[in-house]
């Protein structure tokens, strides 16, 4: 099988690509970049991508797939379909499944189940047994089976002493500890603490609940020269802490979720549970700090924290509804609308945040757009205007606060593992 | 004259004219309550459901009496949230009640925002009888009514809300309503009981009760709700009483013209002494009577809107 991707502009800051070229892909391998012959076109299925960009396949390092355990909310298959529709060719999935990802069997189960799919799935192992923060998970075994990082996501690793052990242990295979930074003693609430929560009469989570754990984690990482990644950073102080830590040479990285650079706590005023997530939506100041952090590189990448919940669970009284929203199918549109269109990020920076940095953090090779390499590509149109329609989402859950929103920028196609996803269909190439 | 909104979800953003209308209408119903036959046919044929997901005796009885005196048909649905969490969802419960063709729902719930959510899943008029730590608008209205009854006006009046402001829906409804009506509102209590950003409402904060008594015309004394997670915010009820309790000595020393309100139920000897609670400065039982009249006014005005 051979296909031609025609008319795209190749864009890859790592390879310093930024020029128009057609691609010939034969059996999933990039055969020619530019200079295609008449025969090449004649013997290929040609896909027209005029005015679109072609970049290394995008990667979301923070996804909740719910399988095993809650297949009613999302499965490995539906989550992967949502990822492909959103422009991702790879995702890392969090271990808070049931059972948690804390055995080689579960890691292999996920890898095997996702093997036939275009989207590669990289499991993140639990850092501690049952994510309880008391005893180390079998990290080495998990790593050997294919886990790329470790986390007790949903909560921070309970104590500094266990965190230290986790970081020390993970150093042996250079895997990061991914931390959901929140001090649980301050986190008994349903939204960000401030004047808005006071007005809405809601118990709330202060921003310092996040800052305190970010600070703790930085100090532990510095002390033992460990590697830590801050998940879904959401506060101004936390961004500043990471910025200073990086300046000191501490091995720390951070991600931000699209909702945290798009929405503020004001959105909670309608008590719509699709605006309830953890960390909660913060203030305008925090949003500005996240954007600044993305611009200056303090925040390495954009990750969705895709958290599917069934409508029965989400359509509940605000304080009882579970935290989290889905994000795979809106992430790119939000990032382009909020960051690129508003001139905060260049397209090159966008690709660093979406394709290059997340893989670097997880020690996964970054796909190269050159002859002889496996085609692992995202083709996107940064100017396409579209309206979000959750009813058309591939995700099994529909808990998105962005329904009906007008966005600019959309993935047109993805290529990986000898497959092309284009216009709602997977094609073997 | 009619109200500008077909629900009463809170007093935030409710225009002055609406509050005025409710209070004036309540005056009429207050007279009805003094008649030998305390019933008017105004809401005959209307069905009202009292949906109480949280324990309440006085608010529920007050609403029920108001409904009966307006000749409405009333049904009570009382349940603890824990039991419904296990089974039917809130939405299903409401859909079921709705299917029985009700005109109005009076709701109390532990979660802030439930009344607003109800407006999205039901066609009935919604009256908030207390949602989480958010609002309790009919309490705010009856407090304002009771103050106005004594002072004649709310404009320029200095009203201090004393106690656990951070865990009180009464406080927020009072703040919104009183400010709209032109009163000068302040709060007083231990700093651990003051919610974040409260000063942004334009209210003054006192940490000294003597000063609060001296500088205000009205004190609205909140119940110290130890069951509401507030326990941690003060060392003990004894210490609270010693530093923030309303006593006759404090009133006599600082301001003998003060008017004392309390939404009940009273913790005697904690936020207020028995001497004050039963004494000449307070209108606590008037508040209860006025509560029925104010709720009649709210139900009448909402129930007869077109």
XYZ file of C-alpha atoms in Angstrom:
735
model
C 0.000 0.000 0.000
C 1.193 3.481 -0.701
C -0.291 6.903 -0.117
C 0.687 10.467 -0.853
C -0.012 13.304 1.550
C -0.186 16.225 -0.810
C 0.265 19.916 -0.223
C 1.226 19.960 3.442
C 3.750 22.222 5.059
C 6.140 20.111 7.114
C 6.667 21.622 10.512
C 9.086 20.263 13.081
C 11.224 22.562 15.246
C 13.516 19.684 16.190
C 14.408 18.852 12.629
C 14.083 22.530 11.713
C 11.485 21.747 9.078
C 9.200 24.476 7.828
C 8.552 24.013 4.145
C 5.979 22.648 1.779
C 6.526 19.082 0.604
C 4.458 16.110 -0.457
C 5.066 12.858 1.403
C 5.072 9.380 -0.064
C 4.325 6.729 2.531
C 4.755 3.089 1.619
C 3.532 0.432 4.043
C 3.527 2.973 6.843
C 7.131 4.069 6.220
C 8.053 7.502 4.908
C 9.484 6.686 1.495
C 9.990 10.117 -0.017
C 9.852 13.665 1.259
C 9.270 15.996 -1.716
C 10.448 15.374 -5.302
C 7.736 12.816 -5.973
C 7.542 11.400 -9.481
C 4.439 11.122 -11.641
C 4.523 7.380 -10.990
C 4.498 7.954 -7.253
C 1.238 9.854 -7.548
C -0.254 7.446 -10.049
C 0.330 4.368 -7.883
C -0.810 5.957 -4.631
C -3.997 6.989 -2.978
C -3.555 10.748 -2.838
C -4.829 12.769 0.082
C -5.074 16.511 -0.498
C -3.899 18.591 2.446
C -3.413 21.955 0.821
C -2.793 24.748 3.392
C -2.440 22.245 6.210
C 0.543 21.489 8.389
C 2.155 18.145 8.976
C 3.994 17.651 12.273
C 5.340 14.748 14.314
C 2.322 12.933 15.814
C 0.874 14.657 18.870
C 1.092 13.049 22.276
C -1.129 13.501 25.331
C 0.682 12.407 28.464
C -2.302 12.651 30.813
C -5.331 10.546 29.919
C -7.722 8.483 32.037
C -8.917 5.506 29.999
C -11.083 3.836 32.716
C -10.283 0.339 31.436
C -9.975 -1.930 33.316
C -12.832 -1.273 35.707
C -15.131 1.416 34.388
C -15.647 0.493 30.758
C -19.032 2.228 30.889
C -17.165 5.571 30.940
C -14.343 4.889 28.487
C -12.437 1.948 27.088
C -8.956 1.679 25.658
C -10.601 1.595 22.232
C -12.999 4.534 22.621
C -10.337 6.620 24.340
C -7.900 5.863 21.530
C -10.532 6.763 18.938
C -11.083 10.069 20.735
C -7.329 10.631 20.758
C -7.072 10.019 17.004
C -9.997 12.371 16.366
C -8.265 15.012 18.477
C -5.029 14.670 16.513
C -3.002 12.464 18.854
C -0.982 9.445 17.797
C 0.131 8.545 21.298
C -1.202 8.863 24.824
C -0.082 7.944 28.321
C -2.805 6.609 30.584
C -3.086 7.122 34.315
C -3.105 4.204 36.727
C -6.279 4.965 38.693
C -8.192 2.130 37.070
C -9.687 -0.858 38.836
C -7.498 -2.756 39.348
C -4.933 0.041 39.368
C -2.027 -0.217 36.953
C 0.309 -1.845 39.423
C 1.103 -5.214 37.959
C 2.933 -6.280 34.809
C -0.268 -8.075 33.769
C -2.277 -4.855 33.736
C 0.465 -3.007 31.835
C 0.597 -5.815 29.266
C -3.190 -5.984 29.070
C -3.330 -2.306 28.093
C -0.413 -2.571 25.669
C -1.856 -5.660 23.985
C -5.335 -4.244 23.808
C -4.066 -1.074 22.175
C -1.530 -2.768 19.858
C -3.819 -3.000 16.796
C -4.839 0.668 17.060
C -3.306 3.662 15.351
C -2.870 5.386 18.718
C -0.056 4.057 20.878
C -0.920 3.769 24.555
C 1.783 4.043 27.193
C 0.667 3.045 30.683
C 1.743 5.056 33.700
C 2.195 2.763 36.668
C 0.941 3.426 40.172
C 3.755 4.810 42.300
C 2.543 3.103 45.448
C 0.538 0.006 46.246
C -3.153 0.702 45.545
C -2.143 4.371 45.255
C -2.411 4.559 49.018
C 0.971 6.161 49.573
C 2.187 3.549 51.995
C 4.326 1.049 50.092
C 6.173 1.158 46.767
C 4.524 -0.447 43.754
C 6.635 -2.986 41.840
C 8.024 -0.197 39.671
C 10.806 -2.148 38.076
C 8.439 -4.894 36.983
C 5.999 -2.277 35.667
C 8.776 -0.499 33.822
C 9.954 -3.698 32.175
C 6.402 -4.438 31.054
C 6.179 -1.005 29.410
C 5.185 1.594 32.006
C 6.815 4.948 31.198
C 6.268 6.878 34.430
C 4.772 6.495 37.903
C 2.049 8.399 39.646
C -0.628 8.216 42.319
C -2.642 10.660 40.186
C -5.908 11.663 41.735
C -3.834 12.435 44.782
C -0.272 13.420 45.524
C 1.990 10.728 46.941
C 0.888 10.788 50.532
C 4.021 11.568 52.485
C 7.339 13.167 51.706
C 9.138 10.031 52.866
C 7.284 7.755 50.435
C 7.663 10.312 47.671
C 11.382 10.325 48.290
C 11.512 6.546 48.034
C 9.460 6.526 44.844
C 11.711 9.127 43.243
C 14.866 7.345 44.353
C 13.620 4.031 43.012
C 12.408 5.456 39.698
C 15.820 7.068 39.184
C 17.192 3.596 38.437
C 15.342 3.599 35.134
C 15.161 7.366 34.652
C 11.369 7.449 34.848
C 9.620 10.551 36.171
C 7.268 10.619 39.113
C 4.151 12.453 37.957
C 2.528 14.340 40.769
C -1.033 15.522 41.234
C -0.080 18.333 43.577
C -2.591 18.864 46.332
C -2.374 18.852 50.107
C -5.423 16.785 51.067
C -5.722 18.477 54.456
C -6.671 21.671 52.625
C -8.583 20.210 49.749
C -12.055 19.532 51.080
C -13.968 21.589 48.568
C -15.591 21.744 45.149
C -14.000 24.805 43.550
C -11.186 27.323 43.917
C -11.207 29.283 47.151
C -11.746 33.000 46.871
C -14.391 35.655 46.644
C -16.243 33.665 43.990
C -16.536 30.565 46.196
C -17.684 32.809 49.039
C -20.352 34.302 46.782
C -21.459 30.873 45.599
C -21.530 29.423 49.106
C -19.227 26.544 48.404
C -16.507 24.893 50.452
C -13.391 25.464 48.409
C -9.821 24.398 47.734
C -7.197 27.111 48.237
C -4.499 27.565 45.622
C -1.869 27.000 48.284
C -3.023 23.385 48.600
C -1.313 22.960 45.214
C 1.634 25.252 45.882
C 2.602 23.465 49.081
C 2.970 20.089 47.386
C 4.758 21.577 44.368
C 7.224 23.087 46.819
C 7.584 19.824 48.706
C 8.170 17.903 45.507
C 10.755 20.386 44.275
C 12.659 20.122 47.532
C 12.602 16.340 47.494
C 13.682 16.279 43.836
C 16.521 18.668 44.605
C 17.630 16.766 47.667
C 17.894 13.353 46.023
C 18.439 14.569 42.436
C 15.208 12.902 41.412
C 12.960 13.531 38.426
C 9.515 14.941 38.957
C 6.782 16.043 36.584
C 4.030 18.366 37.812
C 0.685 17.352 36.360
C -2.017 19.891 35.452
C -0.317 22.917 36.996
C -2.971 25.510 37.764
C -1.725 28.270 40.060
C 0.421 31.329 39.605
C 2.636 30.449 42.564
C 3.188 26.906 41.359
C 4.316 28.196 37.956
C 6.775 30.526 39.669
C 8.061 27.717 41.891
C 8.704 25.516 38.855
C 10.368 28.419 37.042
C 12.789 28.990 39.918
C 13.421 25.262 40.324
C 14.338 24.966 36.648
C 16.729 27.889 37.029
C 18.421 26.026 39.843
C 18.835 23.023 37.571
C 16.404 20.748 39.360
C 15.069 17.941 37.169
C 11.481 19.117 36.970
C 8.938 19.402 34.172
C 5.330 20.511 34.086
C 2.182 20.244 32.025
C -0.914 22.440 31.794
C -4.419 21.384 30.798
C -6.349 23.377 28.180
C -9.151 24.252 30.602
C -6.639 25.869 32.936
C -5.507 28.328 30.280
C -9.011 28.855 28.902
C -11.475 29.168 31.788
C -11.595 30.847 35.183
C -13.530 30.069 38.373
C -16.186 32.512 37.183
C -17.445 29.704 34.946
C -18.652 27.840 38.046
C -21.346 30.463 38.671
C -23.969 28.382 36.871
C -23.177 25.359 39.065
C -22.715 23.255 35.922
C -20.770 20.184 36.992
C -18.906 20.135 33.674
C -16.884 22.956 35.180
C -15.939 20.875 38.203
C -12.475 19.402 38.042
C -9.421 18.985 40.210
C -7.364 21.130 40.287
C -10.305 23.491 40.035
C -10.616 26.396 37.634
C -8.657 29.273 39.133
C -8.523 33.046 38.697
C -7.653 35.238 35.730
C -4.257 35.888 37.323
C -3.571 32.167 37.414
C -4.667 31.739 33.801
C -2.302 34.535 32.765
C 0.535 32.895 34.719
C -0.099 29.540 33.000
C 0.055 31.234 29.606
C 3.248 33.027 30.613
C 4.682 29.704 31.801
C 3.850 28.074 28.477
C 5.459 30.961 26.623
C 8.736 31.005 28.508
C 9.057 27.223 28.669
C 8.437 26.841 32.395
C 5.521 24.627 31.378
C 6.852 22.013 28.988
C 3.722 20.591 27.513
C -0.028 20.593 27.165
C -1.848 17.544 28.475
C -5.590 17.110 28.741
C -6.270 15.246 32.009
C -9.003 13.602 29.906
C -11.328 12.306 32.633
C -14.469 10.617 31.323
C -17.522 10.373 33.578
C -20.976 9.077 32.739
C -23.804 11.578 32.532
C -25.583 9.883 35.467
C -22.581 10.641 37.597
C -21.985 14.132 36.329
C -25.610 15.281 36.350
C -25.617 15.524 40.061
C -25.680 18.116 42.782
C -22.460 20.116 42.434
C -20.805 19.023 45.651
C -21.448 15.330 44.941
C -20.464 15.264 41.266
C -17.107 13.675 40.438
C -14.186 15.844 39.338
C -12.988 15.918 35.772
C -13.773 16.634 32.155
C -12.877 15.027 28.857
C -10.341 16.853 26.744
C -8.850 14.793 23.920
C -11.098 16.141 21.194
C -10.919 19.821 22.156
C -7.283 20.232 23.263
C -5.778 21.255 19.944
C -8.633 23.611 19.091
C -8.412 25.293 22.478
C -4.643 25.598 22.308
C -4.725 27.171 18.861
C -7.667 29.426 19.721
C -6.322 30.595 23.066
C -2.572 30.468 22.511
C -1.674 30.617 18.820
C -4.436 32.893 17.559
C -3.772 35.251 20.470
C -0.063 35.234 19.609
C 1.149 33.711 22.846
C 2.711 30.703 21.127
C 4.132 30.154 17.676
C 3.164 27.038 15.752
C 6.651 25.707 16.427
C 6.120 26.133 20.159
C 2.743 24.466 19.830
C 4.404 21.419 18.313
C 6.976 21.348 21.089
C 4.169 21.330 23.662
C 2.061 18.771 21.816
C 4.527 16.398 20.186
C 8.109 16.779 21.309
C 8.284 17.634 25.003
C 5.795 15.082 26.350
C 7.762 12.273 24.675
C 11.058 13.664 25.931
C 9.718 13.729 29.489
C 8.710 10.080 29.172
C 11.851 8.998 27.265
C 9.828 8.015 24.224
C 11.579 8.611 20.861
C 10.165 11.620 19.014
C 8.968 10.694 15.513
C 11.103 12.118 12.692
C 9.694 13.274 9.395
C 12.320 11.805 7.100
C 12.795 9.048 4.612
C 13.037 5.596 6.135
C 11.221 6.527 9.341
C 7.863 5.165 10.385
C 5.184 7.702 9.550
C 3.896 9.037 12.855
C 2.230 12.293 11.876
C -0.428 14.786 12.773
C -1.871 16.874 9.974
C -3.736 19.909 11.179
C -5.284 23.115 9.957
C -4.602 26.025 12.318
C -7.174 28.177 10.538
C -10.130 25.818 10.370
C -13.109 27.164 12.266
C -15.427 24.654 13.859
C -18.051 24.366 16.506
C -17.678 21.821 19.295
C -20.451 19.227 19.298
C -20.082 16.702 22.108
C -22.700 14.435 20.545
C -20.189 13.726 17.763
C -17.330 12.913 20.132
C -15.654 9.533 19.860
C -15.201 9.451 23.602
C -17.758 7.321 25.391
C -18.396 10.147 27.853
C -19.643 13.615 27.022
C -18.584 15.611 30.068
C -17.089 18.617 28.334
C -17.667 22.255 29.287
C -16.788 23.299 25.751
C -19.901 22.077 23.933
C -21.087 24.581 21.302
C -17.890 26.609 21.631
C -16.483 28.109 18.431
C -12.847 27.137 17.991
C -10.124 27.766 15.474
C -7.712 24.975 14.617
C -8.426 21.317 14.113
C -6.653 18.085 13.365
C -7.317 16.908 9.818
C -5.704 13.489 9.931
C -3.263 11.340 11.865
C -0.925 8.641 10.641
C 0.765 5.965 12.732
C 1.397 2.217 12.836
C 0.541 1.847 9.167
C -2.854 3.430 9.562
C -4.417 6.688 8.567
C -7.308 8.322 10.367
C -9.097 10.749 8.092
C -12.684 11.969 7.880
C -13.899 9.759 10.711
C -12.414 6.571 9.271
C -9.375 4.421 9.929
C -7.649 3.168 6.792
C -4.792 0.697 6.571
C -2.072 2.222 4.472
C -46.944 44.893 40.200
C -45.090 41.668 39.817
C -41.643 40.277 40.441
C -38.955 40.346 37.780
C -38.056 36.653 38.141
C -40.329 33.617 38.369
C -37.991 31.907 40.849
C -36.529 32.993 44.165
C -33.063 31.435 44.131
C -31.331 33.997 46.289
C -31.179 37.688 47.009
C -28.044 38.286 44.937
C -29.052 40.540 42.087
C -32.710 40.828 43.139
C -33.740 44.433 42.417
C -34.797 46.774 45.169
C -38.332 47.045 43.747
C -38.795 43.280 44.059
C -37.660 43.212 47.676
C -39.863 46.214 48.402
C -42.821 44.475 46.781
C -42.298 41.292 48.788
C -41.981 43.174 52.063
C -45.045 45.315 51.339
C -47.086 42.273 50.321
C -45.949 40.542 53.500
C -47.405 43.417 55.517
C -50.835 42.577 54.096
C -50.446 38.903 54.939
C -49.172 39.795 58.377
C -52.593 41.265 59.049
C -54.262 38.086 57.806
C -52.313 36.164 60.432
C -53.985 38.231 63.157
C -57.503 37.392 61.949
C -59.585 34.652 63.600
C -59.719 32.829 60.259
C -56.173 32.934 58.936
C -56.812 31.691 55.448
C -57.122 33.290 52.031
C -58.070 31.527 48.777
C -55.252 33.074 46.742
C -53.399 29.915 45.703
C -56.370 27.566 45.552
C -55.728 24.799 43.053
C -51.944 25.299 43.095
C -49.747 22.411 44.129
C -46.530 23.038 46.002
C -43.926 20.457 46.893
C -41.573 21.004 49.792
C -38.450 19.144 48.759
C -36.248 18.984 51.821
C -32.995 17.105 51.500
C -31.729 18.438 54.778
C -33.186 18.367 58.244
C -35.302 21.378 58.981
C -38.193 21.874 61.318
C -38.939 25.539 61.482
C -38.318 26.504 57.883
C -40.373 23.604 56.595
C -43.251 24.248 59.013
C -43.146 27.943 58.196
C -43.383 27.244 54.475
C -46.091 24.657 55.002
C -48.183 27.020 57.095
C -47.732 29.778 54.556
C -48.899 27.412 51.812
C -51.928 26.226 53.785
C -52.945 29.779 54.613
C -52.862 30.571 50.914
C -55.081 27.494 50.298
C -52.472 25.722 48.162
C -52.187 21.934 48.126
C -48.909 20.953 49.675
C -46.844 17.807 49.729
C -43.712 17.212 51.723
C -40.793 15.224 50.462
C -38.177 14.973 53.167
C -35.159 12.777 52.935
C -31.578 12.722 53.994
C -29.131 13.070 51.155
C -27.271 9.961 52.171
C -30.270 7.741 51.481
C -30.881 9.166 48.023
C -27.240 8.938 47.102
C -27.571 5.195 47.252
C -30.579 4.967 45.010
C -32.492 7.345 42.800
C -30.648 10.393 41.534
C -31.816 13.864 42.426
C -32.727 14.470 38.805
C -34.946 11.377 38.678
C -36.662 12.358 41.912
C -37.411 15.794 40.504
C -38.619 14.370 37.188
C -40.986 12.088 39.084
C -42.360 14.907 41.169
C -42.666 17.048 38.070
C -44.671 14.308 36.366
C -47.258 14.657 39.108
C -47.919 18.183 37.803
C -46.722 20.512 40.490
C -46.669 24.283 40.208
C -44.003 25.181 42.688
C -41.066 23.540 44.418
C -39.600 24.765 47.674
C -36.180 23.194 48.024
C -33.569 22.836 50.700
C -30.352 21.024 49.937
C -26.869 20.512 51.307
C -25.305 21.399 47.954
C -25.086 25.014 46.872
C -26.611 25.591 43.445
C -29.340 22.953 43.619
C -32.190 25.506 43.277
C -30.542 26.881 40.146
C -30.079 23.361 38.810
C -33.785 22.713 39.487
C -34.762 25.597 37.209
C -33.034 23.721 34.400
C -34.777 20.396 34.929
C -38.221 21.550 36.053
C -40.881 23.953 34.826
C -42.146 24.761 38.308
C -41.435 28.011 40.139
C -38.468 27.327 42.388
C -38.073 28.770 45.867
C -34.774 28.294 47.630
C -35.249 27.321 51.271
C -31.488 27.079 51.838
C -28.736 25.669 49.612
C -25.436 24.648 51.118
C -23.501 27.602 52.430
C -24.982 29.759 49.712
C -28.315 31.501 50.292
C -31.492 31.331 52.324
C -33.427 34.166 50.711
C -36.703 33.914 52.639
C -34.708 34.146 55.871
C -32.989 37.255 54.539
C -36.380 38.709 53.621
C -37.965 37.955 56.945
C -34.977 39.457 58.738
C -35.340 42.607 56.680
C -39.078 42.630 57.312
C -38.547 42.302 61.058
C -35.972 45.087 61.094
C -38.167 47.365 59.015
C -41.136 46.638 61.277
C -39.177 48.091 64.201
C -37.200 50.844 62.554
C -39.475 51.895 59.715
C -36.688 51.814 57.131
C -33.601 49.900 56.057
C -31.967 52.812 54.281
C -28.818 53.934 56.072
C -29.328 51.444 58.895
C -26.185 49.855 60.327
C -26.615 46.085 60.527
C -23.950 43.720 61.813
C -24.072 39.975 61.207
C -22.400 38.193 64.092
C -20.968 34.694 64.159
C -19.960 31.995 61.718
C -20.372 34.005 58.542
C -18.293 31.510 56.557
C -20.648 28.631 57.205
C -23.900 30.557 56.985
C -26.341 30.894 54.135
C -28.312 33.344 56.270
C -25.350 35.725 56.275
C -25.032 35.848 52.506
C -28.755 36.454 51.902
C -28.713 39.191 54.533
C -25.673 40.817 52.979
C -27.130 40.822 49.463
C -30.599 41.971 50.515
C -29.590 44.605 53.027
C -27.012 46.197 50.755
C -29.604 46.426 47.978
C -31.976 48.129 50.403
C -29.377 50.729 51.319
C -28.280 49.436 54.720
C -24.655 49.575 55.891
C -23.696 45.977 56.521
C -20.856 44.664 58.656
C -19.843 41.281 60.004
C -18.342 40.309 63.342
C -16.746 37.103 64.535
C -13.470 35.256 64.980
C -11.323 35.690 61.856
C -11.464 31.917 61.262
C -15.197 32.289 60.679
C -14.845 34.982 58.010
C -14.904 33.596 54.475
C -12.289 34.646 51.972
C -12.911 37.982 50.269
C -15.971 38.860 52.352
C -14.783 42.486 52.434
C -15.283 42.628 48.651
C -19.017 42.855 49.276
C -18.301 46.220 50.843
C -18.915 44.996 54.386
C -16.831 46.064 57.348
C -15.252 43.333 59.474
C -15.213 43.508 63.266
C -13.226 41.162 65.474
C -14.414 42.950 68.590
C -18.015 42.428 69.644
C -18.156 45.459 71.939
C -17.218 47.700 69.088
C -19.732 45.981 66.810
C -22.511 46.547 69.329
C -21.512 50.174 69.867
C -21.331 51.035 66.177
C -24.478 49.351 64.858
C -28.253 49.687 65.047
C -29.004 46.012 64.519
C -27.228 42.753 65.310
C -28.246 39.641 63.443
C -26.780 36.902 65.632
C -26.103 33.645 63.807
C -26.352 30.232 65.325
C -22.969 28.666 65.993
C -23.476 25.566 63.911
C -21.165 23.050 65.449
C -22.618 20.292 63.313
C -21.553 22.140 60.185
C -17.816 21.512 60.267
C -17.483 24.820 62.078
C -16.231 23.062 65.166
C -12.623 23.446 64.101
C -12.829 27.190 63.612
C -13.106 28.016 67.323
C -11.306 26.540 70.324
C -14.518 25.965 72.292
C -18.037 27.307 72.680
C -16.910 28.680 76.018
C -14.181 30.763 74.433
C -16.585 31.858 71.713
C -19.096 32.959 74.296
C -16.493 34.841 76.298
C -15.324 36.879 73.343
C -18.308 37.068 70.977
C -21.392 36.116 72.980
C -24.176 38.686 73.214
C -24.839 39.465 76.857
C -26.947 42.068 78.670
C -23.794 43.598 80.148
C -22.313 44.150 76.710
C -25.510 45.695 75.386
C -25.965 47.936 78.391
C -22.360 49.054 78.315
C -22.225 49.768 74.577
C -25.603 50.467 73.024
C -28.994 50.274 74.661
C -30.760 51.051 71.395
C -29.563 47.919 69.670
C -32.050 45.572 68.021
C -31.215 41.851 68.238
C -32.253 39.275 65.648
C -31.531 35.566 65.617
C -32.606 33.138 62.884
C -32.862 30.242 65.359
C -32.522 27.692 66.654
C -30.735 29.405 69.544
C -27.773 27.929 71.351
C -28.503 29.569 74.655
C -25.345 30.492 76.507
C -23.200 30.253 73.372
C -23.866 33.017 70.862
C -26.444 34.700 73.065
C -27.483 34.491 76.713
C -31.021 33.553 77.727
C -31.368 36.956 79.282
C -30.846 38.613 75.896
C -32.752 35.989 73.925
C -35.832 36.553 76.024
C -35.169 40.214 76.848
C -36.302 43.604 75.631
C -33.814 44.145 72.800
C -34.793 41.182 70.660
C -37.500 40.364 68.107
C -36.727 36.688 67.782
C -40.279 35.351 67.999
C -41.573 38.201 65.822
C -39.154 36.930 63.195
C -40.851 33.548 63.316
C -44.325 35.035 62.869
C -43.070 37.371 60.160
C -41.460 34.399 58.458
C -44.882 32.951 57.668
C -46.118 36.286 56.289
C -42.984 36.786 54.177
C -43.191 33.264 52.771
C -46.873 33.799 51.986
C -45.876 36.930 50.097
C -43.160 35.119 48.129
C -45.393 32.160 47.266
C -48.291 34.422 46.357
C -46.207 36.688 44.122
C -44.528 33.766 42.345
C -47.671 31.641 42.182
C -49.757 34.327 40.537
C -47.181 35.412 37.950
C -48.059 35.002 34.317
